[in-house]
CSV table of N, CA, C and O in Angstrom, one decimal:
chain,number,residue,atom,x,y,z
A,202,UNK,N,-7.9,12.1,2.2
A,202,UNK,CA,-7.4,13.2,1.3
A,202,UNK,C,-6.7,14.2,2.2
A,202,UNK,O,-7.2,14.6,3.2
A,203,UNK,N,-5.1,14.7,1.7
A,203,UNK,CA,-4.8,15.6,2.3
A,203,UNK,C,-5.6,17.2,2.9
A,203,UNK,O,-6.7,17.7,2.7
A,204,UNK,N,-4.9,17.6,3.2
A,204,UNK,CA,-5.5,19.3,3.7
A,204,UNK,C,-5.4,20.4,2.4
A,204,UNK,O,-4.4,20.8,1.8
A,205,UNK,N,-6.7,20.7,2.1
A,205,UNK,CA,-7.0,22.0,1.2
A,205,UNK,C,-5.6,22.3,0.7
A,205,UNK,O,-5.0,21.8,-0.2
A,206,UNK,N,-5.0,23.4,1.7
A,206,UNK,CA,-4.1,23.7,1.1
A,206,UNK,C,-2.9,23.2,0.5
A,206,UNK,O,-2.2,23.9,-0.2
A,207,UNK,N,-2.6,21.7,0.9
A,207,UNK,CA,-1.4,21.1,0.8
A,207,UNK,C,-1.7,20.6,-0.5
A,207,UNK,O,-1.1,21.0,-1.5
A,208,UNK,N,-2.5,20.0,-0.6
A,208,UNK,CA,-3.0,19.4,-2.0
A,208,UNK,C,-4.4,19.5,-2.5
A,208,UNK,O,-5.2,18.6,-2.1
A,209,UNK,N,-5.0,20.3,-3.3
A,209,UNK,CA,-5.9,21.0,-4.2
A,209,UNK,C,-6.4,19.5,-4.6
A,209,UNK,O,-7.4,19.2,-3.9
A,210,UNK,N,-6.1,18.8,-5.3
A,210,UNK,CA,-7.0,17.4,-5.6
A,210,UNK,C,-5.9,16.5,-5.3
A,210,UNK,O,-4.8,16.7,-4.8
A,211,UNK,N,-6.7,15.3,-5.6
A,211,UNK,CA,-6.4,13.6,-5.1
A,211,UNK,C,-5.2,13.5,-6.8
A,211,UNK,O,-5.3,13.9,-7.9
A,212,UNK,N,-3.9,12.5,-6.0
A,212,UNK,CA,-3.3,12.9,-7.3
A,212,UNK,C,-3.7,11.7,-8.3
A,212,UNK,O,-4.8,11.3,-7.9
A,213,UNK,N,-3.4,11.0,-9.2
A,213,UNK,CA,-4.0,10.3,-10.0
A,213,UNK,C,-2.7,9.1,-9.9
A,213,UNK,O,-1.5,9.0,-10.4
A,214,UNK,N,-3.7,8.1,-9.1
A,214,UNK,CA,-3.0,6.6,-8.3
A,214,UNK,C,-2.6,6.4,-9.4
A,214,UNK,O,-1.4,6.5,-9.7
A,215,UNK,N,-3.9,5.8,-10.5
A,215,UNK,CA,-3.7,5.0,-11.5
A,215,UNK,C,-2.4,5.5,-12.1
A,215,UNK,O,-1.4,5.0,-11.7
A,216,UNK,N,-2.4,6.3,-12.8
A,216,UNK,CA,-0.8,6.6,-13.6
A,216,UNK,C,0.3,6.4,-12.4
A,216,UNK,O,1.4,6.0,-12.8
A,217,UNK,N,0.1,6.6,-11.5
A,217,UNK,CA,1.4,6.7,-10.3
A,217,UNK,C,1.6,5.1,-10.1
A,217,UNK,O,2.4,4.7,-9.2
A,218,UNK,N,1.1,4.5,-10.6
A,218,UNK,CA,1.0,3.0,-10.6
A,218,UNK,C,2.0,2.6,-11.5
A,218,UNK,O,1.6,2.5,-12.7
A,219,UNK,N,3.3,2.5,-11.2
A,219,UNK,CA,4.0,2.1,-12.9
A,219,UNK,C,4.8,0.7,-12.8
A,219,UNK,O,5.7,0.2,-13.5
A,220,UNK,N,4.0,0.4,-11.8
A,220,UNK,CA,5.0,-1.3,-11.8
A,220,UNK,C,6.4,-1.6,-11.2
A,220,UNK,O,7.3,-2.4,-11.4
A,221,UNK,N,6.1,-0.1,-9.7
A,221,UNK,CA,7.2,-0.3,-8.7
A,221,UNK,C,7.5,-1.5,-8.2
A,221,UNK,O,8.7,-1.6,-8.1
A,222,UNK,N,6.9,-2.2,-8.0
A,222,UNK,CA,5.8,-3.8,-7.3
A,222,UNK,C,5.3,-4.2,-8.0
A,222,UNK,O,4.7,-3.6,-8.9
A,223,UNK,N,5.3,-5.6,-7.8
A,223,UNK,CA,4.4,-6.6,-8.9
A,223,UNK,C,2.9,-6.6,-8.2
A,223,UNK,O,2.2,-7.5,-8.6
A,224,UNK,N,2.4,-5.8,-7.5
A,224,UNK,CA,1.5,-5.7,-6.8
A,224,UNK,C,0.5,-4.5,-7.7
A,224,UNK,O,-0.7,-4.5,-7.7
A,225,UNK,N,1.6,-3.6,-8.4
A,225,UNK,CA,1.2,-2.7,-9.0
A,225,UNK,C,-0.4,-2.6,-10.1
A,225,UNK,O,-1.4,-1.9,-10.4
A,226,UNK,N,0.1,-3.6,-10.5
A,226,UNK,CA,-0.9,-4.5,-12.1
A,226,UNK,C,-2.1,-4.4,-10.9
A,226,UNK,O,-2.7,-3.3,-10.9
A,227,UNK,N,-2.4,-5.3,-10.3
A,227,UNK,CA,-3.4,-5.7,-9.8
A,227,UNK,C,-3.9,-4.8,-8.9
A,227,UNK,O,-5.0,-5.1,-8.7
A,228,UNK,N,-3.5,-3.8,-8.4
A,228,UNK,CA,-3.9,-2.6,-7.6
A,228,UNK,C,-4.7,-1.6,-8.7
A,228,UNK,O,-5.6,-1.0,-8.2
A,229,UNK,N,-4.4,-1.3,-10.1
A,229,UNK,CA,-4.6,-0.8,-10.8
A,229,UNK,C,-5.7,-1.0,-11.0
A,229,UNK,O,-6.5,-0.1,-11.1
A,230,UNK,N,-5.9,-2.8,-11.4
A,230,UNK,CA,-7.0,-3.1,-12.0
A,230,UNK,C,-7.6,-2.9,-10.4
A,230,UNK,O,-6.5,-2.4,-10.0
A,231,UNK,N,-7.9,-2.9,-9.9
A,231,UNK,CA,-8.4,-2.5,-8.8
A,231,UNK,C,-9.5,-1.4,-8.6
A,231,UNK,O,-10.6,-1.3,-8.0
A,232,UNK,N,-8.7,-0.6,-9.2
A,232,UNK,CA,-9.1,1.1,-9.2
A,232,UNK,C,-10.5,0.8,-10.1
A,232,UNK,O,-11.6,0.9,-9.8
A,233,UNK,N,-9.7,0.2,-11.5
A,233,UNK,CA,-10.3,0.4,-12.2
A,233,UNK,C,-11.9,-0.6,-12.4
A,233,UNK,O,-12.8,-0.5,-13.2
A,234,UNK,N,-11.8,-1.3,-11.7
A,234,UNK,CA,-13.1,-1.8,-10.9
A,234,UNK,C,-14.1,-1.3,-10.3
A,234,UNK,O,-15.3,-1.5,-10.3
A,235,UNK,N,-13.5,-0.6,-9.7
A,235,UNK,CA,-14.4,1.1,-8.6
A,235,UNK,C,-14.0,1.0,-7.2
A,235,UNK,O,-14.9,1.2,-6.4
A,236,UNK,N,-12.4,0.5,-6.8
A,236,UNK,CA,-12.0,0.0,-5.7
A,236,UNK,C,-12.1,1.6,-5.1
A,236,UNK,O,-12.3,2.6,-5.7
A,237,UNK,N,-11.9,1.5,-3.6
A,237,UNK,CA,-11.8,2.9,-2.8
A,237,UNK,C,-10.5,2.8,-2.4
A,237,UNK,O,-9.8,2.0,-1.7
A,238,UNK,N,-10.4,4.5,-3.2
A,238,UNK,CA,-8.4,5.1,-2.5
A,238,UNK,C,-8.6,6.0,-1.5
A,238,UNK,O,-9.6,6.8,-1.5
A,239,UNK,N,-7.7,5.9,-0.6
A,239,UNK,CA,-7.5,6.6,0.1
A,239,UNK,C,-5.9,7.2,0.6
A,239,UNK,O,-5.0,6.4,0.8
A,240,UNK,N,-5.8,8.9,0.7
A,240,UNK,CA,-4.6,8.6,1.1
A,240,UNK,C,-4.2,9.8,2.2
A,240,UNK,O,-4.3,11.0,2.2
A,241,UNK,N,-3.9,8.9,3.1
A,241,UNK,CA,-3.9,9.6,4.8
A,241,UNK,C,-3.3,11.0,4.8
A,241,UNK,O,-2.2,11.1,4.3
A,242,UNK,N,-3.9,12.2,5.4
A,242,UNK,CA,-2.7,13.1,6.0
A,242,UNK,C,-2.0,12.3,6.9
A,242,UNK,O,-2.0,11.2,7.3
A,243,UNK,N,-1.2,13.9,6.9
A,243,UNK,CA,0.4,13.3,7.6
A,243,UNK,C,1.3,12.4,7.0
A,243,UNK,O,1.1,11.6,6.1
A,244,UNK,N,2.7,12.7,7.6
A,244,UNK,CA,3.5,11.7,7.7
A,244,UNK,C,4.0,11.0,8.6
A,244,UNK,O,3.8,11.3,9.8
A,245,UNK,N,4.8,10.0,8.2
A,245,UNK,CA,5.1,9.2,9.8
A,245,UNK,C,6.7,9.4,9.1
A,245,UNK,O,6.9,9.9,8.0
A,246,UNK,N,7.6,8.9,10.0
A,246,UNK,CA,8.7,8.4,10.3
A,246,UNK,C,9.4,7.1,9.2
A,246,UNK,O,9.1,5.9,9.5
A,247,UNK,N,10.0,7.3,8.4
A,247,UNK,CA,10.8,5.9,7.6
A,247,UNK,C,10.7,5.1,8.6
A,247,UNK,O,9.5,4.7,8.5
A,248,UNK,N,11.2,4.7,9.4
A,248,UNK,CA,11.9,3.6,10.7
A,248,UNK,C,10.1,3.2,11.2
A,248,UNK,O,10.2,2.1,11.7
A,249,UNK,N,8.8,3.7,11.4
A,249,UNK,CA,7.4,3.2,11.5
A,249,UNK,C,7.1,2.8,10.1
A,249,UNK,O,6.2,1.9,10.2
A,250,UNK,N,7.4,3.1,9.1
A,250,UNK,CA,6.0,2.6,7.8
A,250,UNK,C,7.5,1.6,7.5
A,250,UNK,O,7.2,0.4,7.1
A,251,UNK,N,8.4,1.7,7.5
A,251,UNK,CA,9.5,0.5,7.0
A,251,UNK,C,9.3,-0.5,7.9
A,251,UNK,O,9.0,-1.6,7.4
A,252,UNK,N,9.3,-0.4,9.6
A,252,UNK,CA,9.4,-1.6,10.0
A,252,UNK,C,7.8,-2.3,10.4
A,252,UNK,O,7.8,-3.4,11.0
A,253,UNK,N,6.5,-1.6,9.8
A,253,UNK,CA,5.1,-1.9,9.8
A,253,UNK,C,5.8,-2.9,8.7
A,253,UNK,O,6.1,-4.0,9.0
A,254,UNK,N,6.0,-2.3,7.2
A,254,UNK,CA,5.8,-3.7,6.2
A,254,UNK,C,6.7,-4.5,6.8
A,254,UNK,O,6.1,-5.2,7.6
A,255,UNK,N,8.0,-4.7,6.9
A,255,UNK,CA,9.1,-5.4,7.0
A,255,UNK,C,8.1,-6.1,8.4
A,255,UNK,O,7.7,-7.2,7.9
A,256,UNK,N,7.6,-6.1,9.4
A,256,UNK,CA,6.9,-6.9,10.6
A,256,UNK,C,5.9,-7.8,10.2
A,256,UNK,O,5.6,-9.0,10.5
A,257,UNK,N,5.1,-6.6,9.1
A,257,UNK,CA,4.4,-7.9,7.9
A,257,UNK,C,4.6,-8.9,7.5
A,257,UNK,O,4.0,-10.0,8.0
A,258,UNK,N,5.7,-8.7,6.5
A,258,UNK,CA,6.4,-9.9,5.7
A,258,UNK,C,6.5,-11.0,6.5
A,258,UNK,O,6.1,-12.2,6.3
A,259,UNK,N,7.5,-10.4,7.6
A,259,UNK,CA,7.9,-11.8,8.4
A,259,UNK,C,6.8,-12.4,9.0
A,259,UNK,O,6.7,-13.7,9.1
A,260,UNK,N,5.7,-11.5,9.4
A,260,UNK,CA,4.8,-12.2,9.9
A,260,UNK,C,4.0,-13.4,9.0
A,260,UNK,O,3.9,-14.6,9.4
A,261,UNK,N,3.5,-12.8,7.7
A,261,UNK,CA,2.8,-13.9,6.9
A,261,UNK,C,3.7,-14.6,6.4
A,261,UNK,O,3.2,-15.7,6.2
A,262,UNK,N,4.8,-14.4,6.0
A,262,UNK,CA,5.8,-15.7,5.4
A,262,UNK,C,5.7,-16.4,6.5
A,262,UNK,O,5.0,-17.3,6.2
A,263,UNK,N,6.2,-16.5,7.8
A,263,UNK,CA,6.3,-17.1,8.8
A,263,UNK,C,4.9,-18.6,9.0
A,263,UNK,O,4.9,-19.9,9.0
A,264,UNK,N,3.8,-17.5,9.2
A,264,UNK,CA,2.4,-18.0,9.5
A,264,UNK,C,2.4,-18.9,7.7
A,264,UNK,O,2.3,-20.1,7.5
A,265,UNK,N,2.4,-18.3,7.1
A,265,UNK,CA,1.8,-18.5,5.7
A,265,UNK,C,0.2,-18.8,5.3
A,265,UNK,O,-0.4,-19.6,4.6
A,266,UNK,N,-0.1,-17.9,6.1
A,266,UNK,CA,-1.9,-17.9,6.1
A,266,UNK,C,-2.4,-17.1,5.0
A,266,UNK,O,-3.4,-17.4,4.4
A,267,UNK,N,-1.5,-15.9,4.8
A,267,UNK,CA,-2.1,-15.2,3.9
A,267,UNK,C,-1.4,-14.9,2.5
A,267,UNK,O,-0.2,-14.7,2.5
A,268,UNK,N,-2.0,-15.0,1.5
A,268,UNK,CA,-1.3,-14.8,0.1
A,268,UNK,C,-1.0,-12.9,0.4
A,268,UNK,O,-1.7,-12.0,0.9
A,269,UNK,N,0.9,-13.0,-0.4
A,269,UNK,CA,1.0,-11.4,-0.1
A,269,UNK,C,1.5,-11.1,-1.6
A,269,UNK,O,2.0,-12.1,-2.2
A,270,UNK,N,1.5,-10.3,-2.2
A,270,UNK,CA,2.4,-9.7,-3.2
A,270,UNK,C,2.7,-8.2,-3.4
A,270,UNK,O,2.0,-7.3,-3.1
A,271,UNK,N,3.9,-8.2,-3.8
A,271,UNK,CA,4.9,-6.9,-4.0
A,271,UNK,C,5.2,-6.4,-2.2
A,271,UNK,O,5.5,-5.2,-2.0
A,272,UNK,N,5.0,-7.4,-1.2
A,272,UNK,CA,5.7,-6.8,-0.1
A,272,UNK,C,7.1,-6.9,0.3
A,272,UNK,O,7.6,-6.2,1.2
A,273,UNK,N,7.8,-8.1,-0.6
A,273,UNK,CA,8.9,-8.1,-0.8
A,273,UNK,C,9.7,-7.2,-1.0
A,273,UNK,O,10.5,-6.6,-0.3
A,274,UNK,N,9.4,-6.9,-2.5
A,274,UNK,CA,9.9,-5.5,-2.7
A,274,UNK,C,9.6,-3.7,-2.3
A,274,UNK,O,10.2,-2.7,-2.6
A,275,UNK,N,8.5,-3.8,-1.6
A,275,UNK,CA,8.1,-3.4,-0.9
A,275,UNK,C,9.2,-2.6,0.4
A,275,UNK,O,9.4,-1.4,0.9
A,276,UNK,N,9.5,-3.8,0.6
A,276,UNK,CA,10.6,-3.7,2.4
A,276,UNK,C,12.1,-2.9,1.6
A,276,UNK,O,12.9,-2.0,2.0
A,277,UNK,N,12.2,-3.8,0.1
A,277,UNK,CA,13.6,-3.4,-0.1
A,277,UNK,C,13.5,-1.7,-0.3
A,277,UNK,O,14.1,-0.9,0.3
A,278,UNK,N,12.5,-1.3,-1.2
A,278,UNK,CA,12.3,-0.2,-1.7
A,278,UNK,C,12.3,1.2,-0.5
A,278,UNK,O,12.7,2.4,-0.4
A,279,UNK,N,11.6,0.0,0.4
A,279,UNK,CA,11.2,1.4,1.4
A,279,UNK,C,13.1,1.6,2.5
A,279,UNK,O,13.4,2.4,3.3
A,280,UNK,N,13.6,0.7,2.1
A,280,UNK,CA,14.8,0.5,2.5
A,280,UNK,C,15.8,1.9,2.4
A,280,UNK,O,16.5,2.6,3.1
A,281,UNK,N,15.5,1.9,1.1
A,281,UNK,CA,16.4,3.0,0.4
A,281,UNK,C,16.0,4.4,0.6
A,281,UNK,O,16.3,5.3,-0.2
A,282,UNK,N,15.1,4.5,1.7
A,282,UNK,CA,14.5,5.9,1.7
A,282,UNK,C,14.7,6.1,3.6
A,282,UNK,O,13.8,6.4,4.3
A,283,UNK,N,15.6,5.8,3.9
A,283,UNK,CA,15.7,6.0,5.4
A,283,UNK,C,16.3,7.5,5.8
A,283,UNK,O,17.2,8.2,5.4
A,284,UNK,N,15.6,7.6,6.7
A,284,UNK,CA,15.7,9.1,7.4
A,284,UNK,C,14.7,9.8,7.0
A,284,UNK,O,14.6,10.8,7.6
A,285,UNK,N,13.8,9.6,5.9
A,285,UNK,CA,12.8,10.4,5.4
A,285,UNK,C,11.6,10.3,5.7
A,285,UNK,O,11.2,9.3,6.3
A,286,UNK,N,10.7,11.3,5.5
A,286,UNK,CA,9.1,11.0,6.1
A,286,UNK,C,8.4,10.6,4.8
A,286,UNK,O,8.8,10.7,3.7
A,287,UNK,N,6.8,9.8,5.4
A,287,UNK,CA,6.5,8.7,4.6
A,287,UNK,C,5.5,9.4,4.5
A,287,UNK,O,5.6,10.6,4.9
A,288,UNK,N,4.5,9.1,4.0
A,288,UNK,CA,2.9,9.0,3.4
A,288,UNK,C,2.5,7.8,3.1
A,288,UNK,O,3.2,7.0,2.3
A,289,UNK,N,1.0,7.3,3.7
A,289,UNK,CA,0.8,6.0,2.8
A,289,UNK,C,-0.8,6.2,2.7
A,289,UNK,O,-1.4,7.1,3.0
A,290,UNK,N,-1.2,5.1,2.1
A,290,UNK,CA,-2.7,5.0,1.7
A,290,UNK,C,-2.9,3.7,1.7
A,290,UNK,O,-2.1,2.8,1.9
A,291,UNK,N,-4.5,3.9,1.1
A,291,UNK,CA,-4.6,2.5,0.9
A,291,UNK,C,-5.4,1.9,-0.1
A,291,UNK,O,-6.1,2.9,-0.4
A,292,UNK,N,-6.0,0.8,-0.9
A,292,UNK,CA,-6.6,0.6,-2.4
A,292,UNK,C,-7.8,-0.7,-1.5
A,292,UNK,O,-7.5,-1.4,-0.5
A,293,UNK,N,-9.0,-0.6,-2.0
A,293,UNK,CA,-10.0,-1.5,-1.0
A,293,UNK,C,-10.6,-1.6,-2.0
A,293,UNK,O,-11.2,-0.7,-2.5
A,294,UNK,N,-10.5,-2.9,-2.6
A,294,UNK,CA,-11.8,-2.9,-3.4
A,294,UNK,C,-13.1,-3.5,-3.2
A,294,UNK,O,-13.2,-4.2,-2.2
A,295,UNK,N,-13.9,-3.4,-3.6
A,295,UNK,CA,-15.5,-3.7,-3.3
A,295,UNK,C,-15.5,-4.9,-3.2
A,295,UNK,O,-15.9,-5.1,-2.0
A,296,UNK,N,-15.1,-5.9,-3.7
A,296,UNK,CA,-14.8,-7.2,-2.9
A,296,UNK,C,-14.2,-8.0,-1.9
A,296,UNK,O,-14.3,-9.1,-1.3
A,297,UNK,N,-13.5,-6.8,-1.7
A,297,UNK,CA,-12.5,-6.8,-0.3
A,297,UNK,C,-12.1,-8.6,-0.1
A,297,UNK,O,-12.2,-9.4,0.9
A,298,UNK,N,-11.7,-8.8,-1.4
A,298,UNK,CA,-10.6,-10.1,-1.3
A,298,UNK,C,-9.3,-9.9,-1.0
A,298,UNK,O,-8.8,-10.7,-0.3
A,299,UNK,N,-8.7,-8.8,-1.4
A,299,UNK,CA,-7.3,-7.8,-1.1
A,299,UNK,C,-7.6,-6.5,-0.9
A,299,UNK,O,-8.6,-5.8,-1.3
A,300,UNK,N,-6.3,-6.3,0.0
A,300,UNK,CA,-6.3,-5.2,0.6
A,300,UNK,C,-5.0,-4.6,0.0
A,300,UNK,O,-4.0,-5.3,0.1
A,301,UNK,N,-4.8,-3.2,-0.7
A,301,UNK,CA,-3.3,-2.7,-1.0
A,301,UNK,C,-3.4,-1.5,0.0
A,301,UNK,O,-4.3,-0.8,0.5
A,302,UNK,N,-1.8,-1.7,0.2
A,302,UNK,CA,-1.2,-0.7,1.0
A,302,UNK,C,-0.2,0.7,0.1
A,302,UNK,O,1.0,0.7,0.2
A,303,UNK,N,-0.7,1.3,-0.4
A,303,UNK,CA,0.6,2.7,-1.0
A,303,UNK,C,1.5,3.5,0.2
A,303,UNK,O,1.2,3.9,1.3
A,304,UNK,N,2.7,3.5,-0.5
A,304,UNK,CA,4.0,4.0,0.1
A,304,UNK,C,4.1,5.8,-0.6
A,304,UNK,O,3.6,5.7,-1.8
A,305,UNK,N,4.3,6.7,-0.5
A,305,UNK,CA,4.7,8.0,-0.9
A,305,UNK,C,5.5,8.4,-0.2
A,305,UNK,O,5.8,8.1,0.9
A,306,UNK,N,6.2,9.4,-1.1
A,306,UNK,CA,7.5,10.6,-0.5
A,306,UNK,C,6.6,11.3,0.4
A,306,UNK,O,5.4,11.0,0.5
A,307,UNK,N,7.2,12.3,1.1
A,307,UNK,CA,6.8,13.2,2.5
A,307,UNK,C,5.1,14.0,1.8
A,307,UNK,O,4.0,13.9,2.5
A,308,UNK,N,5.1,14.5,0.4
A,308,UNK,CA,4.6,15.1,-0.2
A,308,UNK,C,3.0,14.6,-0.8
A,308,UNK,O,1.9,15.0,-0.9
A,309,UNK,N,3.9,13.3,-1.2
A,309,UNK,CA,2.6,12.6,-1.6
A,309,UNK,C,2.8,12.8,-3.4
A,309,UNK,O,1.6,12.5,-3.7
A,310,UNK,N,3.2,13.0,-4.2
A,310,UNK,CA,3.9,13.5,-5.1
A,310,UNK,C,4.3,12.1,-6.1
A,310,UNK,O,4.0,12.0,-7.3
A,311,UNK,N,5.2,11.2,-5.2
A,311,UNK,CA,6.0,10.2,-6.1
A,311,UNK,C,5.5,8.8,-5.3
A,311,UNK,O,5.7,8.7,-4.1
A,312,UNK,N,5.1,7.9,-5.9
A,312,UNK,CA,4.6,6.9,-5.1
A,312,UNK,C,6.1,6.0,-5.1
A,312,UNK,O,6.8,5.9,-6.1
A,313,UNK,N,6.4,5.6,-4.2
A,313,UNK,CA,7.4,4.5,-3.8
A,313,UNK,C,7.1,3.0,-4.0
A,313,UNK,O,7.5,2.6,-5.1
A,314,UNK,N,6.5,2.3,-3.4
A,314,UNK,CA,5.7,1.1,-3.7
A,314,UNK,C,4.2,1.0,-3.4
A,314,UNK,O,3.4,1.9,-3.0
A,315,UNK,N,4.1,-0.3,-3.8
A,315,UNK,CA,2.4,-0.7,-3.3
A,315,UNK,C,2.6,-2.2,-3.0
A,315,UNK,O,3.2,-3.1,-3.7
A,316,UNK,N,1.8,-2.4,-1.7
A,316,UNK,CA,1.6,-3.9,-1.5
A,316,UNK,C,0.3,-4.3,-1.3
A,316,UNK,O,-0.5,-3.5,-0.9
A,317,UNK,N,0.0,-5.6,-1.6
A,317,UNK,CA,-1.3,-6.3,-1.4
A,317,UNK,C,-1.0,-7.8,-0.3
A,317,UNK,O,-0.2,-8.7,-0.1
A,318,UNK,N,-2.4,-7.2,0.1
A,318,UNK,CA,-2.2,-8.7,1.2
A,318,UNK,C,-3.7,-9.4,0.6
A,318,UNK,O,-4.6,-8.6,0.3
A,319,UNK,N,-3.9,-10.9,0.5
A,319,UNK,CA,-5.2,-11.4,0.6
A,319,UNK,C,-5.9,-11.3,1.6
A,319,UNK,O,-5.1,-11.3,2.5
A,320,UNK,N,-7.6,-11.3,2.3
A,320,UNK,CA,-7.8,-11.4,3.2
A,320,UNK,C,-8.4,-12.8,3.2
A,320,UNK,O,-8.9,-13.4,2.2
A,321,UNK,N,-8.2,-13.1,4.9
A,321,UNK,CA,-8.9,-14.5,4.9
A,321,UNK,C,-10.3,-14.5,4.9
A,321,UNK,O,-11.0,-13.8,5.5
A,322,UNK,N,-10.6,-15.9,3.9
A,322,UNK,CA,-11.6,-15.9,3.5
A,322,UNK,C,-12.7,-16.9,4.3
A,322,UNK,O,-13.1,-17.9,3.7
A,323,UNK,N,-13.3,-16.6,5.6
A,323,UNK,CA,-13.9,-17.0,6.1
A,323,UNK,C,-15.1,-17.5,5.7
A,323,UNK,O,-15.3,-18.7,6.0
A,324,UNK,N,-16.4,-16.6,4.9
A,324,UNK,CA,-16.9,-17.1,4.6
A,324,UNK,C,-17.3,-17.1,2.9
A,324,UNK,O,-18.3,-17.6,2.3
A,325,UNK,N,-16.2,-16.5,2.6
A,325,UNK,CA,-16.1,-16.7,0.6
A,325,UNK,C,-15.7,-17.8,0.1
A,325,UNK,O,-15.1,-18.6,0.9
A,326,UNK,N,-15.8,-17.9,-1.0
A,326,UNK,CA,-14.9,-19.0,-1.4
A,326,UNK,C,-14.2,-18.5,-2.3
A,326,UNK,O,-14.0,-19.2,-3.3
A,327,UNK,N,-13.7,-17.3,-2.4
A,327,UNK,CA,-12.3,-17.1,-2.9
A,327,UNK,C,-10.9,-17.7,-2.3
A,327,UNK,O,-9.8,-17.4,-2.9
């Protein structure tokens, strides 16, 4: 959670969830499970949180080990916001079969995207 004064409470994911990403649905239900949100102070740099997902992508498409969704649009989205500072977070749910990543403006205010990665499932049988 940000700093006291910057932001007075946590803003409300769930509605900020509006189906930027097809990742969005399922991050939701997520929450709504009793998943844990989190969302980082600070900001970083467009050209770090753009070329983190976009290094993603290529990575797991490449590998194809892990199931991903909305990181596609994810890369394009965060595309269109260059030169700007980022915010991100992240959605964990209690099962920790996926992991979502949230994108925000400098503020934290307007969510940009959301992505989800599966994790590997060593000893689940998910």
């Amino acid at each position: 959670m940000a700093a006291e004064d910057e932001h007075p409470s946590q803003p409300d994911i769930v509605a900020m969830l509006t189906d930027q990403t097809s990742a969005c649905k399922p991050a939701r239900e997520a929450i709504a499970a009793g998943a844990k949100v989190r969302i980082f102070d600070g900001t970083a740099p467009h050209w770090m949180v753009a070329g983190i997902a976009a290094t993603r992508l290529r990575r797991t498409s490449a590998r194809g080990l892990q199931e991903i969704i909305g990181l596609d649009e994810t890369v394009e989205i965060l595309a269109r916001h260059r030169g700007e500072q980022l915010r991100t977070g992240t959605i964990d749910p209690a099962d920790r079969v996926w992991h979502y990543t949230l994108y925000f403006d400098a503020i934290g205010t307007e969510l940009l995207a959301c992505s989800g990665v599966k994790r590997p499932s060593r000893h689940n049988k998910h």
